[in-house]
XYZ file of N, CA, C and O in Angstrom:
828
model
N -80.463 37.681 136.166
C -79.048 38.041 136.180
C -78.836 39.308 135.340
O -79.319 39.414 134.226
N -78.121 40.298 135.897
C -77.926 41.562 135.186
C -76.910 41.407 134.058
O -76.017 40.557 134.109
N -77.071 42.221 133.051
C -76.137 42.268 131.926
C -75.950 43.746 131.609
O -76.762 44.349 130.920
N -74.873 44.314 132.167
C -74.661 45.752 132.080
C -73.515 46.084 131.135
O -72.680 45.235 130.803
N -73.467 47.340 130.734
C -72.307 47.871 130.026
C -71.792 49.033 130.874
O -72.562 49.889 131.321
N -70.487 49.004 131.137
C -69.840 49.944 132.062
C -68.855 50.815 131.307
O -68.161 50.340 130.396
N -68.750 52.073 131.675
C -67.712 52.963 131.160
C -67.077 53.668 132.344
O -67.785 54.247 133.175
N -65.744 53.624 132.411
C -65.050 54.265 133.522
C -63.668 53.673 133.696
O -63.243 52.790 132.936
N -62.929 54.125 134.708
C -61.598 53.586 134.966
C -61.655 52.089 135.280
O -62.593 51.617 135.935
N -60.638 51.362 134.841
C -60.592 49.929 135.123
C -60.366 49.656 136.605
O -60.849 48.644 137.128
N -59.632 50.541 137.299
C -59.418 50.320 138.728
C -60.751 50.326 139.469
O -60.942 49.544 140.412
N -61.677 51.164 139.037
C -63.006 51.207 139.665
C -63.846 49.996 139.271
O -64.609 49.459 140.079
N -63.705 49.564 138.021
C -64.455 48.402 137.544
C -64.086 47.159 138.350
O -64.956 46.455 138.872
N -62.781 46.884 138.465
C -62.345 45.686 139.174
C -62.497 45.830 140.686
O -62.611 44.825 141.399
N -62.529 47.059 141.189
C -62.693 47.268 142.628
C -64.039 46.766 143.122
O -64.164 46.322 144.260
N -65.036 46.821 142.263
C -66.378 46.401 142.683
C -66.407 44.932 143.065
O -67.132 44.519 143.961
N -65.595 44.120 142.368
C -65.541 42.689 142.680
C -64.514 42.387 143.758
O -64.663 41.426 144.519
N -63.454 43.214 143.837
C -62.344 42.915 144.740
C -62.592 43.348 146.177
O -62.064 42.757 147.116
N -63.399 44.384 146.372
C -63.532 44.937 147.726
C -64.368 44.028 148.616
O -65.229 43.275 148.158
N -64.108 44.092 149.923
C -64.935 43.382 150.894
C -66.165 44.237 151.196
O -66.166 45.437 150.920
N -67.198 43.640 151.771
C -68.430 44.412 152.031
C -68.216 45.642 152.918
O -69.000 46.588 152.873
N -67.143 45.636 153.733
C -66.915 46.758 154.651
C -65.987 47.822 154.065
O -65.824 48.892 154.659
N -65.363 47.558 152.927
C -64.420 48.505 152.327
C -65.129 49.472 151.391
O -65.929 49.038 150.559
N -64.815 50.749 151.485
C -65.352 51.684 150.485
C -64.794 51.342 149.103
O -63.634 50.936 148.978
N -65.617 51.509 148.079
C -65.181 51.158 146.723
C -63.981 51.987 146.287
O -63.079 51.490 145.615
N -63.928 53.259 146.699
C -62.818 54.113 146.281
C -61.495 53.628 146.877
O -60.447 53.722 146.247
N -61.548 53.094 148.112
C -60.338 52.562 148.733
C -59.839 51.346 147.959
O -58.632 51.181 147.732
N -60.766 50.479 147.562
C -60.380 49.299 146.781
C -59.804 49.712 145.429
O -58.832 49.122 144.946
N -60.379 50.751 144.813
C -59.870 51.248 143.536
C -58.460 51.802 143.697
O -57.584 51.588 142.844
N -58.218 52.503 144.805
C -56.881 53.054 145.062
C -55.865 51.920 145.208
O -54.729 52.018 144.715
N -56.243 50.829 145.868
C -55.343 49.685 146.039
C -55.025 49.022 144.704
O -53.924 48.494 144.499
N -56.007 49.031 143.789
C -55.827 48.358 142.500
C -55.113 49.225 141.462
O -54.614 48.699 140.464
N -55.070 50.520 141.680
C -54.527 51.424 140.668
C -53.103 51.074 140.238
O -52.815 51.065 139.029
N -52.168 50.741 141.152
C -50.821 50.365 140.697
C -50.819 49.150 139.773
O -50.027 49.078 138.823
N -51.707 48.187 140.036
C -51.795 46.999 139.168
C -52.275 47.373 137.778
O -51.781 46.843 136.779
N -53.246 48.279 137.691
C -53.745 48.709 136.387
C -52.667 49.481 135.637
O -52.468 49.290 134.422
N -51.935 50.342 136.333
C -50.836 51.070 135.696
C -49.774 50.091 135.193
O -49.213 50.258 134.102
N -49.489 49.060 135.988
C -48.538 48.037 135.556
C -49.038 47.286 134.343
O -48.253 46.976 133.421
N -50.335 47.007 134.313
C -50.916 46.304 133.166
C -50.813 47.150 131.912
O -50.533 46.629 130.827
N -51.002 48.462 132.035
C -50.851 49.349 130.883
C -49.444 49.232 130.282
O -49.282 49.219 129.067
N -48.431 49.141 131.147
C -47.054 49.003 130.658
C -46.838 47.639 129.999
O -46.141 47.527 128.986
N -47.472 46.609 130.559
C -47.307 45.249 130.021
C -47.889 45.126 128.615
O -47.310 44.475 127.736
N -49.054 45.746 128.385
C -49.712 45.594 127.080
C -49.167 46.549 126.025
O -49.491 46.407 124.845
N -48.337 47.503 126.438
C -47.836 48.509 125.486
C -47.132 47.885 124.277
O -47.388 48.305 123.137
N -46.236 46.870 124.445
C -45.577 46.297 123.264
C -46.554 45.652 122.279
O -46.402 45.796 121.056
N -47.570 44.937 122.786
C -48.554 44.299 121.908
C -49.347 45.361 121.150
O -49.650 45.195 119.957
N -49.671 46.447 121.810
C -50.402 47.524 121.151
C -49.531 48.205 120.100
O -49.995 48.502 118.997
N -48.246 48.436 120.426
C -47.347 49.050 119.441
C -47.211 48.172 118.206
O -47.169 48.667 117.076
N -47.141 46.846 118.404
C -47.034 45.915 117.275
C -48.254 45.998 116.366
O -48.177 45.714 115.172
N -49.389 46.389 116.940
C -50.623 46.521 116.159
C -50.819 47.948 115.660
O -51.885 48.277 115.131
N -49.803 48.789 115.843
C -49.891 50.160 115.355
C -50.677 51.098 116.243
O -51.135 52.150 115.802
N -50.844 50.706 117.528
C -51.613 51.519 118.468
C -50.641 52.288 119.355
O -49.604 51.758 119.771
N -50.979 53.522 119.678
C -50.115 54.363 120.502
C -50.071 53.923 121.953
O -50.639 52.897 122.339
N -49.394 54.703 122.774
C -49.217 54.376 124.191
C -50.575 54.266 124.883
O -51.442 55.120 124.693
N -50.768 53.223 125.696
C -52.065 53.005 126.348
C -52.296 53.931 127.535
O -52.042 53.583 128.686
N -52.783 55.113 127.259
C -53.096 56.080 128.310
C -54.574 56.454 128.240
O -55.100 56.726 127.163
N -55.222 56.462 129.392
C -56.603 56.928 129.491
C -56.840 57.356 130.939
O -55.940 57.257 131.781
N -58.014 57.824 131.252
C -58.309 58.374 132.574
C -58.507 57.240 133.581
O -59.512 56.536 133.538
N -57.529 57.050 134.479
C -57.637 56.040 135.534
C -57.724 56.668 136.923
O -57.426 56.021 137.924
N -58.110 57.929 136.991
C -58.287 58.545 138.305
C -59.379 57.811 139.092
O -60.424 57.474 138.525
N -59.128 57.571 140.355
C -60.114 56.821 141.144
C -61.397 57.608 141.344
O -62.446 57.026 141.658
N -61.329 58.934 141.165
C -62.535 59.743 141.310
C -63.110 60.173 139.952
O -63.980 61.040 139.879
N -62.614 59.543 138.872
C -63.173 59.834 137.547
C -64.617 59.322 137.492
O -64.972 58.348 138.175
N -65.461 59.955 136.702
C -66.864 59.503 136.630
C -66.981 58.109 136.025
O -66.194 57.730 135.150
N -67.922 57.350 136.519
C -68.230 56.027 135.967
C -69.687 56.009 135.529
O -70.524 56.738 136.078
N -69.975 55.181 134.540
C -71.320 55.112 133.971
C -71.683 53.638 133.772
O -70.865 52.862 133.264
N -72.866 53.255 134.174
C -73.340 51.883 133.984
C -74.772 51.913 133.471
O -75.611 52.635 134.010
N -75.026 51.132 132.424
C -76.377 51.012 131.872
C -76.752 49.538 131.747
O -75.886 48.696 131.460
N -78.011 49.254 131.942
C -78.517 47.886 131.813
C -78.755 47.573 130.340
O -79.678 48.116 129.729
N -77.911 46.722 129.775
C -78.058 46.354 128.368
C -79.035 45.196 128.213
O -79.733 45.086 127.205
N -79.089 44.328 129.191
C -79.851 43.074 129.266
C -79.248 42.017 128.340
O -78.728 42.333 127.260
N -79.344 40.774 128.768
C -78.857 39.642 127.971
C -79.586 39.598 126.629
O -78.981 39.421 125.565
N -80.896 39.788 126.690
C -81.721 39.758 125.479
C -81.339 40.885 124.520
O -81.235 40.697 123.306
N -81.101 42.081 125.080
C -80.740 43.225 124.247
C -79.391 43.050 123.577
O -79.231 43.355 122.385
N -78.409 42.569 124.343
C -77.072 42.344 123.784
C -77.132 41.378 122.608
O -76.574 41.640 121.531
N -77.822 40.258 122.804
C -77.863 39.251 121.734
C -78.751 39.682 120.572
O -78.507 39.298 119.427
N -79.746 40.506 120.834
C -80.545 41.044 119.729
C -79.678 41.920 118.832
O -79.792 41.887 117.600
N -78.780 42.714 119.434
C -77.831 43.530 118.655
C -76.891 42.619 117.870
O -76.629 42.861 116.673
N -76.369 41.591 118.528
C -75.469 40.656 117.835
C -76.157 40.009 116.636
O -75.542 39.794 115.583
N -77.435 39.701 116.775
C -78.167 39.088 115.662
C -78.342 40.064 114.505
O -78.183 39.684 113.335
N -78.671 41.316 114.803
C -78.780 42.315 113.735
C -77.456 42.408 112.987
O -77.413 42.439 111.751
N -76.340 42.422 113.722
C -75.016 42.504 113.105
C -74.717 41.274 112.256
O -74.185 41.375 111.139
N -75.055 40.100 112.759
C -74.770 38.866 112.031
C -75.581 38.779 110.738
O -75.053 38.430 109.674
N -76.851 39.130 110.803
C -77.703 39.026 109.611
C -77.464 40.174 108.635
O -77.760 40.043 107.442
N -76.916 41.287 109.114
C -76.502 42.351 108.185
C -75.324 41.886 107.347
O -75.179 42.273 106.185
N -74.490 41.042 107.934
C -73.339 40.509 107.198
C -73.749 39.373 106.270
O -73.267 39.289 105.145
N -74.620 38.501 106.741
C -75.047 37.341 105.952
C -76.488 37.562 105.495
O -77.432 36.965 106.023
N -76.660 38.447 104.517
C -78.013 38.828 104.119
C -78.708 37.785 103.249
O -79.834 37.995 102.797
N -78.035 36.649 103.010
C -78.704 35.548 102.316
C -79.533 34.707 103.281
O -80.283 33.821 102.857
N -79.414 34.989 104.584
C -80.152 34.249 105.600
C -81.325 35.090 106.095
O -81.261 36.320 106.106
N -82.383 34.419 106.509
C -83.575 35.109 107.024
C -83.418 35.363 108.520
O -83.225 34.433 109.300
N -83.501 36.632 108.900
C -83.336 37.001 110.310
C -84.562 36.569 111.112
O -85.699 36.842 110.707
N -84.371 35.899 112.250
C -85.520 35.456 113.050
C -86.248 36.645 113.671
O -85.614 37.600 114.141
N -87.584 36.621 113.680
C -88.341 37.765 114.211
C -88.456 37.780 115.729
O -88.692 38.827 116.316
N -88.286 36.606 116.360
C -88.541 36.520 117.798
C -87.308 36.890 118.616
O -86.169 36.719 118.156
N -87.514 37.401 119.823
C -86.379 37.738 120.683
C -85.489 36.522 120.930
O -85.975 35.390 120.982
N -84.172 36.740 121.077
C -83.256 35.611 121.251
C -83.428 34.926 122.602
O -83.698 35.563 123.610
N -83.288 33.604 122.576
C -83.282 32.809 123.802
C -82.025 31.943 123.783
O -81.350 31.831 122.752
N -81.690 31.332 124.896
C -80.496 30.475 124.957
C -80.590 29.376 123.917
O -79.625 29.079 123.201
N -81.772 28.777 123.778
C -81.943 27.687 122.811
C -81.830 28.187 121.376
O -81.175 27.558 120.541
N -82.432 29.325 121.071
C -82.398 29.816 119.687
C -81.001 30.275 119.300
O -80.571 30.111 118.160
N -80.252 30.843 120.246
C -78.888 31.298 119.951
C -77.976 30.122 119.625
O -77.120 30.210 118.748
N -78.172 29.027 120.336
C -77.317 27.857 120.124
C -77.435 27.312 118.704
O -76.459 26.793 118.145
N -78.613 27.443 118.105
C -78.805 26.904 116.766
C -78.905 27.954 115.679
O -79.307 27.642 114.551
N -78.546 29.207 115.977
C -78.717 30.267 114.992
C -77.708 30.127 113.851
O -76.494 30.052 114.089
N -78.163 30.107 112.587
C -77.251 29.866 111.464
C -76.256 30.996 111.210
O -75.109 30.746 110.833
N -76.658 32.256 111.430
C -75.729 33.369 111.191
C -74.627 33.388 112.244
O -73.444 33.588 111.921
N -74.989 33.166 113.505
C -73.975 33.114 114.554
C -73.052 31.923 114.345
O -71.850 31.994 114.638
N -73.599 30.816 113.830
C -72.768 29.633 113.564
C -71.704 29.941 112.512
O -70.553 29.502 112.622
N -72.054 30.725 111.494
C -71.071 31.104 110.473
C -69.946 31.961 111.057
O -68.823 31.944 110.555
N -70.272 32.730 112.085
C -69.291 33.654 112.661
C -68.322 32.971 113.616
O -67.246 33.492 113.878
N -68.709 31.809 114.139
C -67.900 31.190 115.178
C -66.465 30.967 114.714
O -66.227 30.531 113.602
N -65.551 31.288 115.599
C -64.094 31.131 115.406
C -63.482 32.233 114.558
O -62.264 32.305 114.420
N -64.290 33.115 113.936
C -63.681 34.244 113.229
C -64.446 35.551 113.462
O -64.530 36.404 112.595
N -64.977 35.705 114.677
C -65.661 36.957 115.025
C -64.741 38.169 114.866
O -65.172 39.242 114.459
N -63.448 37.986 115.198
C -62.507 39.109 115.149
C -62.244 39.607 113.736
O -61.695 40.695 113.553
N -62.617 38.798 112.735
C -62.393 39.205 111.341
C -63.705 39.491 110.623
O -63.745 39.612 109.404
N -64.771 39.618 111.394
C -66.093 39.832 110.795
C -66.323 41.317 110.525
O -65.547 42.185 110.937
N -67.404 41.605 109.833
C -67.739 42.988 109.481
C -67.937 43.860 110.726
O -67.553 45.036 110.742
N -68.518 43.285 111.777
C -68.750 44.011 113.027
C -67.919 43.360 114.137
O -68.443 42.921 115.163
N -66.617 43.334 113.919
C -65.712 42.597 114.804
C -65.712 43.124 116.234
O -65.628 42.352 117.195
N -65.795 44.436 116.404
C -65.735 45.009 117.752
C -67.006 44.716 118.538
O -66.975 44.674 119.767
N -68.120 44.506 117.849
C -69.368 44.111 118.509
C -69.351 42.623 118.834
O -69.694 42.214 119.952
N -68.927 41.806 117.881
C -69.010 40.344 118.047
C -67.932 39.768 118.954
O -68.200 38.866 119.745
N -66.696 40.245 118.807
C -65.563 39.532 119.409
C -65.191 40.012 120.801
O -64.548 39.272 121.552
N -65.556 41.241 121.160
C -64.970 41.878 122.343
C -65.952 41.998 123.510
O -67.154 42.102 123.318
N -65.363 41.995 124.709
C -66.091 42.316 125.926
C -65.474 43.523 126.617
O -65.981 43.988 127.644
N -64.360 44.023 126.066
C -63.667 45.191 126.611
C -63.173 46.048 125.454
O -62.735 45.516 124.427
N -63.270 47.373 125.634
C -62.844 48.317 124.598
C -62.069 49.441 125.270
O -62.537 50.018 126.271
N -60.909 49.764 124.735
C -60.082 50.830 125.293
C -60.245 52.094 124.455
O -60.470 52.003 123.239
N -60.112 53.281 125.066
C -60.264 54.531 124.312
C -58.994 54.851 123.513
O -58.360 55.883 123.698
N -58.629 53.911 122.647
C -57.439 54.006 121.808
C -57.846 53.711 120.370
O -58.900 53.120 120.123
N -56.990 54.064 119.419
C -57.281 53.820 118.003
C -56.908 52.379 117.643
O -55.847 52.128 117.064
N -57.781 51.458 118.006
C -57.580 50.027 117.726
C -58.456 49.667 116.539
O -59.679 49.595 116.656
N -57.825 49.450 115.387
C -58.592 49.183 114.167
C -59.212 47.792 114.178
O -60.361 47.609 113.764
N -58.469 46.792 114.657
C -58.961 45.417 114.727
C -58.750 44.894 116.138
O -57.764 45.260 116.803
N -59.655 44.041 116.631
C -59.488 43.515 117.994
C -58.119 42.853 118.195
O -57.602 42.180 117.305
N -57.547 43.077 119.365
C -56.243 42.542 119.731
C -56.423 41.613 120.923
O -57.079 41.971 121.909
N -55.843 40.426 120.874
C -55.939 39.489 121.987
C -54.986 39.927 123.103
O -53.777 40.019 122.897
N -55.546 40.222 124.281
C -54.755 40.683 125.415
C -55.170 39.933 126.674
O -56.343 39.576 126.836
N -54.201 39.711 127.551
C -54.537 39.192 128.877
C -54.980 40.367 129.739
O -54.237 41.325 129.926
N -56.201 40.300 130.234
C -56.767 41.387 131.016
C -56.248 41.342 132.457
O -55.666 40.341 132.889
N -56.437 42.413 133.228
C -56.017 42.398 134.632
C -56.631 41.249 135.435
O -56.071 40.817 136.440
N -57.766 40.750 134.990
C -58.428 39.632 135.669
C -57.716 38.308 135.433
O -57.989 37.318 136.111
N -56.796 38.272 134.447
C -56.118 37.024 134.083
C -56.720 36.348 132.867
O -56.110 35.435 132.302
N -57.916 36.769 132.461
C -58.551 36.210 131.261
C -57.949 36.843 130.009
O -57.659 38.032 129.979
N -57.762 36.011 128.974
C -57.272 36.503 127.691
C -58.401 36.467 126.686
O -59.041 35.435 126.492
N -58.673 37.603 126.062
C -59.715 37.660 125.034
C -59.493 38.883 124.155
O -58.697 39.775 124.507
N -60.170 38.973 123.007
C -59.990 40.126 122.127
C -60.466 41.423 122.789
O -61.510 41.457 123.440
N -59.668 42.472 122.613
C -59.992 43.795 123.142
C -60.099 44.750 121.959
O -59.262 44.735 121.052
N -61.136 45.569 121.959
C -61.357 46.492 120.855
C -61.115 47.934 121.259
O -60.627 48.225 122.353
N -61.464 48.829 120.351
C -61.344 50.260 120.600
C -62.717 50.893 120.731
O -63.659 50.522 120.018
N -62.855 51.838 121.639
C -64.146 52.495 121.865
C -64.607 53.222 120.600
O -65.792 53.200 120.247
N -63.665 53.844 119.895
C -64.037 54.592 118.687
C -64.618 53.669 117.621
O -65.629 53.990 116.986
N -63.994 52.505 117.429
C -64.503 51.552 116.440
C -65.816 50.926 116.897
O -66.707 50.667 116.092
N -65.940 50.665 118.199
C -67.211 50.155 118.726
C -68.331 51.139 118.423
O -69.401 50.752 117.933
N -68.093 52.414 118.713
C -69.108 53.444 118.455
C -69.473 53.485 116.975
O -70.658 53.593 116.615
N -68.486 53.380 116.092
C -68.742 53.420 114.649
C -69.575 52.212 114.204
O -70.498 52.354 113.388
N -69.269 51.038 114.741
C -70.031 49.837 114.364
C -71.467 49.914 114.881
O -72.413 49.520 114.183
N -71.636 50.403 116.097
C -72.987 50.546 116.638
C -73.795 51.559 115.837
O -74.990 51.353 115.590
N -73.146 52.640 115.397
C -73.832 53.630 114.557
C -74.239 53.014 113.224
O -75.330 53.293 112.701
N -73.367 52.167 112.668
C -73.690 51.485 111.407
C -74.895 50.558 111.595
O -75.761 50.458 110.708
N -74.967 49.894 112.733
C -76.107 49.009 113.001
C -77.384 49.814 113.220
O -78.478 49.360 112.847
N -77.279 50.982 113.803
C -78.462 51.854 113.914
C -78.990 52.210 112.532
O -80.202 52.238 112.302
N -78.063 52.450 111.588
C -78.482 52.754 110.213
C -79.116 51.541 109.554
O -80.063 51.672 108.760
N -78.619 50.346 109.861
C -79.217 49.117 109.330
C -80.688 49.043 109.734
O -81.567 48.709 108.927
N -80.969 49.387 110.988
C -82.355 49.343 111.466
C -83.204 50.431 110.824
O -84.365 50.203 110.479
N -82.631 51.619 110.652
C -83.379 52.719 110.042
C -83.703 52.422 108.583
O -84.807 52.698 108.097
N -82.719 51.835 107.886
C -82.873 51.613 106.450
C -83.558 50.291 106.123
O -83.832 50.004 104.959
N -83.845 49.485 107.137
C -84.441 48.173 106.900
C -85.878 48.260 106.426
O -86.465 49.323 106.300
N -86.444 47.097 106.191
C -87.825 47.022 105.698
C -88.761 46.681 106.850
O -88.539 47.079 107.981
N -89.769 45.926 106.564
C -90.756 45.565 107.580
C -90.170 44.703 108.686
O -90.782 44.532 109.737
N -88.955 44.178 108.454
C -88.305 43.381 109.506
C -88.097 44.208 110.764
O -87.967 43.684 111.865
N -88.060 45.556 110.618
C -87.861 46.422 111.774
C -88.988 46.299 112.787
O -88.827 46.675 113.948
N -90.138 45.822 112.351
C -91.271 45.713 113.261
C -91.205 44.455 114.117
O -92.035 44.270 114.997
N -90.231 43.584 113.872
C -90.152 42.326 114.612
C -89.817 42.603 116.073
O -89.127 43.575 116.401
N -90.285 41.736 116.987
C -89.963 41.913 118.418
C -88.461 41.943 118.682
O -87.991 42.724 119.509
N -87.702 41.117 117.963
C -86.251 41.075 118.175
C -85.601 42.405 117.824
O -84.742 42.925 118.547
N -86.014 43.009 116.697
C -85.415 44.280 116.284
C -85.860 45.439 117.172
O -85.108 46.397 117.350
N -87.055 45.351 117.727
C -87.490 46.377 118.675
C -86.586 46.373 119.907
O -86.167 47.428 120.403
N -86.268 45.178 120.391
C -85.352 45.046 121.531
C -83.959 45.528 121.140
O -83.287 46.241 121.896
N -83.509 45.157 119.942
C -82.185 45.561 119.471
C -82.063 47.075 119.377
O -81.023 47.645 119.723
N -83.127 47.733 118.938
C -83.078 49.193 118.776
C -82.829 49.870 120.129
O -81.999 50.782 120.235
N -83.532 49.430 121.164
C -83.340 50.019 122.490
C -81.943 49.758 123.032
O -81.301 50.654 123.591
N -81.460 48.526 122.861
C -80.119 48.183 123.349
C -79.043 48.943 122.576
O -78.057 49.404 123.160
N -79.233 49.091 121.274
C -78.278 49.845 120.457
C -78.184 51.297 120.905
O -77.083 51.861 121.022
N -79.319 51.909 121.157
C -79.323 53.306 121.598
C -78.571 53.452 122.923
O -77.778 54.392 123.103
N -78.806 52.521 123.847
C -78.146 52.554 125.155
C -76.636 52.367 125.015
O -75.833 53.125 125.582
N -76.243 51.361 124.240
C -74.828 51.001 124.075
C -74.077 52.107 123.335
O -72.967 52.488 123.724
N -74.684 52.648 122.283
C -74.038 53.702 121.503
C -73.851 54.964 122.345
O -72.788 55.609 122.297
N -74.854 55.315 123.131
C -74.752 56.513 123.981
C -73.634 56.354 125.002
O -72.878 57.304 125.273
N -73.499 55.149 125.569
C -72.442 54.928 126.554
C -71.062 54.960 125.885
O -70.104 55.506 126.451
N -70.946 54.389 124.681
C -69.675 54.438 123.950
C -69.290 55.881 123.640
O -68.115 56.257 123.726
N -70.270 56.689 123.291
C -70.032 58.104 123.005
C -69.535 58.832 124.263
O -68.587 59.632 124.207
N -70.144 58.522 125.396
C -69.724 59.112 126.667
C -68.310 58.672 127.027
O -67.482 59.480 127.469
N -68.001 57.391 126.830
C -66.669 56.864 127.140
C -65.599 57.509 126.267
O -64.508 57.825 126.733
N -65.920 57.699 125.002
C -64.968 58.322 124.085
C -64.690 59.763 124.508
O -63.530 60.208 124.507
N -65.730 60.461 124.881
C -65.586 61.854 125.312
C -64.821 61.945 126.636
O -64.032 62.879 126.848
N -65.013 60.958 127.526
C -64.385 60.972 128.844
C -63.025 60.278 128.865
O -62.358 60.276 129.895
N -62.651 59.648 127.765
C -61.373 58.921 127.651
C -61.275 57.813 128.693
O -60.290 57.683 129.437
N -62.313 56.955 128.735
C -62.321 55.821 129.660
C -62.702 54.542 128.898
O -63.346 54.598 127.848
N -62.282 53.379 129.414
C -62.649 52.105 128.782
C -64.135 51.785 128.931
O -64.842 52.367 129.750
N -64.574 50.818 128.118
C -65.931 50.269 128.195
C -65.793 48.766 128.440
O -64.936 48.102 127.843
N -66.629 48.237 129.330
C -66.591 46.807 129.663
C -68.010 46.253 129.718
O -68.926 46.928 130.215
N -68.190 45.032 129.227
C -69.432 44.319 129.508
C -69.327 43.770 130.919
O -68.272 43.303 131.348
N -70.411 43.804 131.651
C -70.419 43.380 133.048
C -71.634 42.483 133.263
O -72.761 42.953 133.308
N -71.379 41.174 133.368
C -72.491 40.223 133.543
C -72.051 39.032 134.366
O -70.876 38.858 134.639
């Protein structure tokens, strides 16, 4: 099963799932664009309450889109580096994350229910990031109907850069298989966040 990170207009992101096999993706994106514009207006009051400006970004149907394979293993390896950087009294596991190991991981267990208030909140709590100045994740109902914390691309990029420094400044733990996987995923994710920030488009996890 793929685990990608996407950067681009939301109308194009949701069009991939909404279109029929015979419809061009751009046509589906054009059909969805009014809904995305309406959603921007709906979330504006919640963003203003959090001190965030008007929700504007590039939603042109022909705007460039970018997708990179983060992998399930890579995503969770990054999450583990972030969790153990916060709870440095715990020993970080050297092996790559698996479904079984994640379920019993002590650092992730400490984070449960307060990811949005953690040191790396935009990495832990969010699956969507808008190119806006969002200091802390905000709970929003997405166009899909799901409600979850949404972060800012700028803060995501800053947290990923901080985690890259954690790996650079670390000790022999950097040689572990898990951190090797995390390093590759971090480089991929950070580069895409940088591209999204420059292009003024959202970032979404896609899995």
